[in-house]
């Protein structure tokens, strides 16, 4: 069946396999990802094809392993897949419910630092609507998680029109190379593709030096992601939007919240949150039984 990007009612998968290759952001290891069509109610499952027994890990917050600056999935059977958040955002943004992600290395390719190449590969392969209904979590009661020590919080509140929305406020403080930014987007596939999918990973130049001193990202140059100098200029690159950083934070948020295992209908407002707090909200959403909303909880 042809792709119907406007219909959120039924589950969707890819029409045929899609392939994306490239080096991982942190480890720099060349990897090939194959996005395979999957049966209804499969969800998103990663399979490490380079390991004996080809172990799998489901893309769910219950399998998130603690790590700085990225999202890592790990299962007890030895399947570890790092930096899944941008691929997860592409799948969630295009409303792919079911997909087996075969990967032959530990880390998902960084591509251009955004998730647009994943979206392009998925759209090129085509999207098939399936017959099972999607499971959509309707946010009926406000949910709030926060990290007071770092002045971060995320709130999920009911949506007036049923369309999921993510609203993000970014503020790196008075010494940051860019001013505070805020952006909001309705999570339709069209809006996701037009406003969010191409927003790239960004770092501050001093963060690059610290990461490289720890052995991460030594292969990276200013062409591979957005590196901000302390004066707000960008190293060897150009911004795609003046507010590209806040758009990328929304991309990360979408990818991380998808780990709750369901689509949601609600309005998410996030302030300064990163992967760690995003995972706390994903966990909160994952534990809501529809019709009996859980109480809000703090991080
Ligand atoms: Zn990111």
Coordinates of C-alpha atoms and ligand atoms in Angstrom, one line a residue:
X1 CA 0.0 0.0 0.0
X2 CA 1.2 3.5 -0.7
X3 CA 2.6 5.7 1.9
X4 CA 0.0 7.8 3.7
X5 CA 2.1 10.2 5.8
X6 CA -1.1 11.9 7.1
X7 CA -2.7 8.9 8.6
X8 CA -1.6 8.1 12.2
X9 CA -4.2 5.4 12.8
X10 CA -2.5 2.3 11.5
X11 CA 1.0 0.8 12.1
X12 CA 3.6 1.3 9.4
X13 CA 6.8 -0.3 8.3
X14 CA 9.2 0.1 5.4
X15 CA 8.2 -1.2 2.0
X16 CA 11.6 -2.7 1.4
X17 CA 15.1 -2.6 3.1
X18 CA 16.9 0.7 3.3
X19 CA 20.7 1.0 3.8
X20 CA 22.8 3.7 5.4
X21 CA 26.5 3.5 6.0
X22 CA 29.1 5.7 7.7
X23 CA 31.3 6.2 10.7
X24 CA 30.0 6.5 14.2
X25 CA 30.2 9.8 16.0
X26 CA 32.1 8.7 19.1
X27 CA 34.0 5.6 18.0
X28 CA 34.6 6.5 14.4
X29 CA 34.0 2.8 13.4
X30 CA 32.6 2.3 9.9
X31 CA 29.1 0.7 10.2
X32 CA 26.3 -0.4 7.8
X33 CA 22.7 -0.2 9.0
X34 CA 20.0 -2.1 7.2
X35 CA 16.4 -1.0 8.0
X36 CA 14.2 -4.0 7.3
X37 CA 10.4 -4.2 7.1
X38 CA 9.0 -5.9 10.1
X39 CA 5.7 -7.6 11.2
X40 CA 3.0 -5.7 13.0
X41 CA 3.7 -5.1 16.7
X42 CA 7.4 -5.8 16.4
X43 CA 8.3 -2.3 17.4
X44 CA 11.9 -1.1 16.7
X45 CA 14.5 -3.9 17.2
X46 CA 18.3 -3.6 16.7
X47 CA 20.2 -6.7 15.7
X48 CA 24.0 -6.9 15.8
X49 CA 24.9 -8.9 12.7
X50 CA 28.6 -8.8 13.5
X51 CA 28.3 -10.8 16.7
X52 CA 27.8 -14.5 17.2
X53 CA 24.1 -15.4 17.5
X54 CA 23.2 -12.0 16.1
X55 CA 21.8 -10.7 19.4
X56 CA 18.9 -8.3 19.5
X57 CA 17.9 -5.4 21.7
X58 CA 14.5 -3.7 21.6
X59 CA 14.5 0.0 21.3
X60 CA 12.9 0.7 24.7
X61 CA 13.9 2.8 27.7
X62 CA 14.1 -0.3 29.8
X63 CA 17.2 -1.2 27.8
X64 CA 19.0 2.2 28.0
X65 CA 22.5 2.0 29.4
X66 CA 23.9 5.1 31.2
X67 CA 26.3 7.1 29.1
X68 CA 27.2 10.7 28.6
X69 CA 26.0 12.7 25.6
X70 CA 24.3 9.9 23.7
X71 CA 21.7 7.1 24.0
X72 CA 23.0 3.5 24.2
X73 CA 20.8 0.4 24.1
X74 CA 22.1 -2.7 25.8
X75 CA 20.5 -6.1 26.4
X76 CA 21.5 -9.0 28.7
X77 CA 22.3 -11.1 25.6
X78 CA 25.2 -8.9 24.7
X79 CA 23.6 -6.7 22.1
X80 CA 24.9 -3.1 22.6
X81 CA 24.2 -0.4 20.1
X82 CA 25.4 3.2 20.7
X83 CA 24.1 6.6 19.6
X84 CA 20.7 5.4 18.4
X85 CA 18.9 8.7 19.0
X86 CA 19.0 10.2 15.6
X87 CA 17.9 7.1 13.8
X88 CA 15.1 6.7 16.4
X89 CA 14.1 10.3 15.7
X90 CA 13.9 9.5 11.9
X91 CA 11.7 6.4 12.5
X92 CA 9.5 8.3 15.0
X93 CA 9.3 11.4 12.8
X94 CA 8.2 9.4 9.8
X95 CA 5.8 7.2 11.9
X96 CA 7.6 3.9 11.3
X97 CA 6.2 1.6 14.1
X98 CA 7.9 -1.6 13.1
X99 CA 11.5 -2.1 11.9
X100 CA 14.4 -4.5 12.4
X101 CA 17.6 -2.5 12.3
X102 CA 20.5 -4.7 11.4
X103 CA 23.9 -3.1 12.2
X104 CA 27.3 -4.6 11.8
X105 CA 29.2 -2.5 14.4
X106 CA 28.7 -1.0 17.8
X107 CA 27.6 2.5 16.8
X108 CA 25.0 3.9 14.4
X109 CA 26.5 6.0 11.6
X110 CA 26.7 9.7 12.4
X111 CA 26.0 10.6 8.7
X112 CA 25.9 14.4 8.5
X113 CA 25.1 14.8 12.2
X114 CA 21.4 15.1 11.5
X115 CA 18.8 12.4 10.8
X116 CA 18.0 13.6 7.2
X117 CA 20.0 10.8 5.5
X118 CA 18.0 8.2 7.4
X119 CA 14.8 9.9 6.5
X120 CA 15.8 10.0 2.8
X121 CA 16.7 6.3 2.8
X122 CA 13.3 5.5 4.4
X123 CA 11.4 7.6 2.0
X124 CA 13.4 6.1 -0.9
X125 CA 12.5 2.6 0.3
X126 CA 8.8 3.5 0.8
X127 CA 6.5 3.2 3.7
X128 CA 3.8 0.5 4.0
X129 CA 0.7 0.9 6.0
X130 CA -0.2 -2.2 8.0
X131 CA -3.6 -3.4 9.2
X132 CA -3.0 -3.2 13.0
X133 CA -3.9 -0.1 14.9
X134 CA -1.1 2.0 16.3
X135 CA -0.9 2.2 20.1
X136 CA -1.1 5.9 20.8
X137 CA -0.6 7.2 24.4
X138 CA -2.9 10.1 25.0
X139 CA -1.5 12.4 27.7
X140 CA -4.5 13.0 30.0
X141 CA -2.7 14.2 33.1
X142 CA 0.4 16.5 33.2
X143 CA 3.7 14.6 33.7
X144 CA 6.8 16.5 34.8
X145 CA 10.3 15.4 35.4
X146 CA 13.2 17.6 36.4
X147 CA 16.8 17.8 37.3
X148 CA 16.9 20.7 39.7
X149 CA 20.7 20.7 40.1
X150 CA 21.1 21.4 36.4
X151 CA 18.0 23.6 36.0
X152 CA 16.4 21.1 33.5
X153 CA 12.8 20.0 33.2
X154 CA 10.4 18.4 30.8
X155 CA 6.6 18.5 31.0
X156 CA 4.1 16.5 29.0
X157 CA 0.6 18.0 29.0
X158 CA -2.6 17.2 27.2
X159 CA -2.8 18.4 23.6
X160 CA -5.8 20.5 22.6
X161 CA -6.0 19.2 19.0
X162 CA -4.5 15.7 19.4
X163 CA -1.4 16.5 17.4
X164 CA 1.8 15.9 19.3
X165 CA 4.0 18.9 19.8
X166 CA 7.5 19.4 21.1
X167 CA 8.5 22.8 22.4
X168 CA 12.1 23.3 23.5
X169 CA 13.9 26.1 25.3
X170 CA 17.7 26.1 25.0
X171 CA 19.9 28.2 27.3
X172 CA 23.6 27.6 27.8
X173 CA 24.0 30.6 30.0
X174 CA 25.6 34.0 29.7
X175 CA 29.0 32.7 28.6
X176 CA 27.6 30.5 25.8
X177 CA 28.6 31.2 22.2
X178 CA 24.9 31.6 21.2
X179 CA 21.9 33.3 22.8
X180 CA 19.0 31.4 24.3
X181 CA 16.8 29.8 21.6
X182 CA 13.3 28.3 21.6
X183 CA 11.4 26.5 19.0
X184 CA 8.2 24.5 18.8
X185 CA 7.1 22.0 16.2
X186 CA 4.0 19.9 15.5
X187 CA 5.0 16.3 15.0
X188 CA 3.5 15.6 11.6
X189 CA 5.9 13.9 9.2
X190 CA 5.8 17.0 7.0
X191 CA 6.8 19.3 9.8
X192 CA 9.4 16.9 11.0
X193 CA 11.0 16.7 7.6
X194 CA 10.9 20.5 6.9
X195 CA 11.8 21.9 10.3
X196 CA 13.8 19.3 12.3
X197 CA 15.3 16.4 10.4
X198 CA 18.2 18.3 8.9
X199 CA 19.3 19.9 12.2
X200 CA 22.8 18.6 13.1
X201 CA 24.7 17.7 16.2
X202 CA 26.6 20.6 17.7
X203 CA 29.3 20.9 20.2
X204 CA 31.4 23.7 21.7
X205 CA 35.0 23.7 20.7
X206 CA 36.2 23.1 24.2
X207 CA 34.0 20.1 24.5
X208 CA 35.6 18.6 21.3
X209 CA 39.0 18.9 22.9
X210 CA 37.8 17.3 26.1
X211 CA 36.1 14.4 24.2
X212 CA 39.1 13.8 22.0
X213 CA 41.4 13.8 25.0
X214 CA 39.2 10.9 26.3
X215 CA 39.6 9.0 23.0
X216 CA 36.3 9.9 21.4
X217 CA 35.6 11.5 18.0
X218 CA 39.3 11.8 17.0
X219 CA 38.2 11.3 13.4
X220 CA 35.9 14.3 13.4
X221 CA 36.4 17.6 11.7
X222 CA 34.3 20.7 11.5
X223 CA 32.7 19.3 8.4
X224 CA 31.2 16.3 10.3
X225 CA 29.1 18.3 12.8
X226 CA 28.6 21.8 14.0
X227 CA 31.5 23.1 16.2
X228 CA 31.0 26.5 17.8
X229 CA 33.9 28.7 18.7
X230 CA 33.6 30.7 21.8
X231 CA 32.8 33.8 19.8
X232 CA 29.7 32.1 18.2
X233 CA 31.3 31.4 14.8
X234 CA 31.3 27.9 13.4
X235 CA 34.4 25.9 12.5
X236 CA 34.7 25.0 8.8
X237 CA 30.9 24.9 8.3
X238 CA 27.7 26.9 7.9
X239 CA 24.5 26.7 10.0
X240 CA 21.4 25.4 8.2
X241 CA 19.2 27.6 10.4
X242 CA 20.3 30.4 12.8
X243 CA 18.5 28.4 15.5
X244 CA 19.9 25.0 14.3
X245 CA 21.0 24.0 17.9
X246 CA 17.5 24.2 19.4
X247 CA 16.1 22.3 16.5
X248 CA 18.7 19.5 17.0
X249 CA 17.7 19.4 20.7
X250 CA 14.1 18.7 19.6
X251 CA 15.4 16.0 17.3
X252 CA 17.2 14.4 20.2
X253 CA 14.1 14.7 22.4
X254 CA 11.9 13.0 19.7
X255 CA 14.4 10.1 19.4
X256 CA 14.7 9.6 23.1
X257 CA 11.0 9.9 23.9
X258 CA 10.3 7.3 21.2
X259 CA 12.0 4.8 23.6
X260 CA 8.7 4.9 25.6
X261 CA 7.6 2.3 23.0
X262 CA 4.5 4.2 21.8
X263 CA 3.5 7.2 19.9
X264 CA 2.0 9.9 22.0
X265 CA -0.6 12.5 21.7
X266 CA 0.4 15.4 23.9
X267 CA 2.3 18.6 24.2
X268 CA 5.9 18.2 25.4
X269 CA 7.7 21.3 26.7
X270 CA 11.4 20.8 27.6
X271 CA 13.9 23.3 29.0
X272 CA 17.6 22.6 28.8
X273 CA 17.0 18.8 29.0
X274 CA 19.6 16.3 27.6
X275 CA 19.5 12.6 27.0
X276 CA 19.5 11.6 30.6
X277 CA 16.4 13.6 31.5
X278 CA 14.8 12.7 28.2
X279 CA 15.2 9.0 29.2
X280 CA 13.5 9.7 32.6
X281 CA 10.5 11.2 30.7
X282 CA 10.5 8.2 28.3
X283 CA 10.4 5.9 31.3
X284 CA 7.5 7.9 32.9
X285 CA 5.5 7.7 29.6
X286 CA 6.2 4.0 29.3
X287 CA 4.7 3.3 32.7
X288 CA 1.4 5.1 32.1
X289 CA -1.5 2.7 31.7
X290 CA -3.9 4.4 29.4
X291 CA -7.0 5.5 31.3
X292 CA -5.2 5.4 34.7
X293 CA -2.5 8.1 34.4
X294 CA 0.4 7.8 36.8
X295 CA 1.3 10.6 39.2
X296 CA 4.0 12.9 38.1
X297 CA 7.4 12.1 39.4
X298 CA 10.7 13.9 39.8
X299 CA 14.1 12.7 38.6
Ligands
LIG1 ZN1 21.8 14.6 18.8

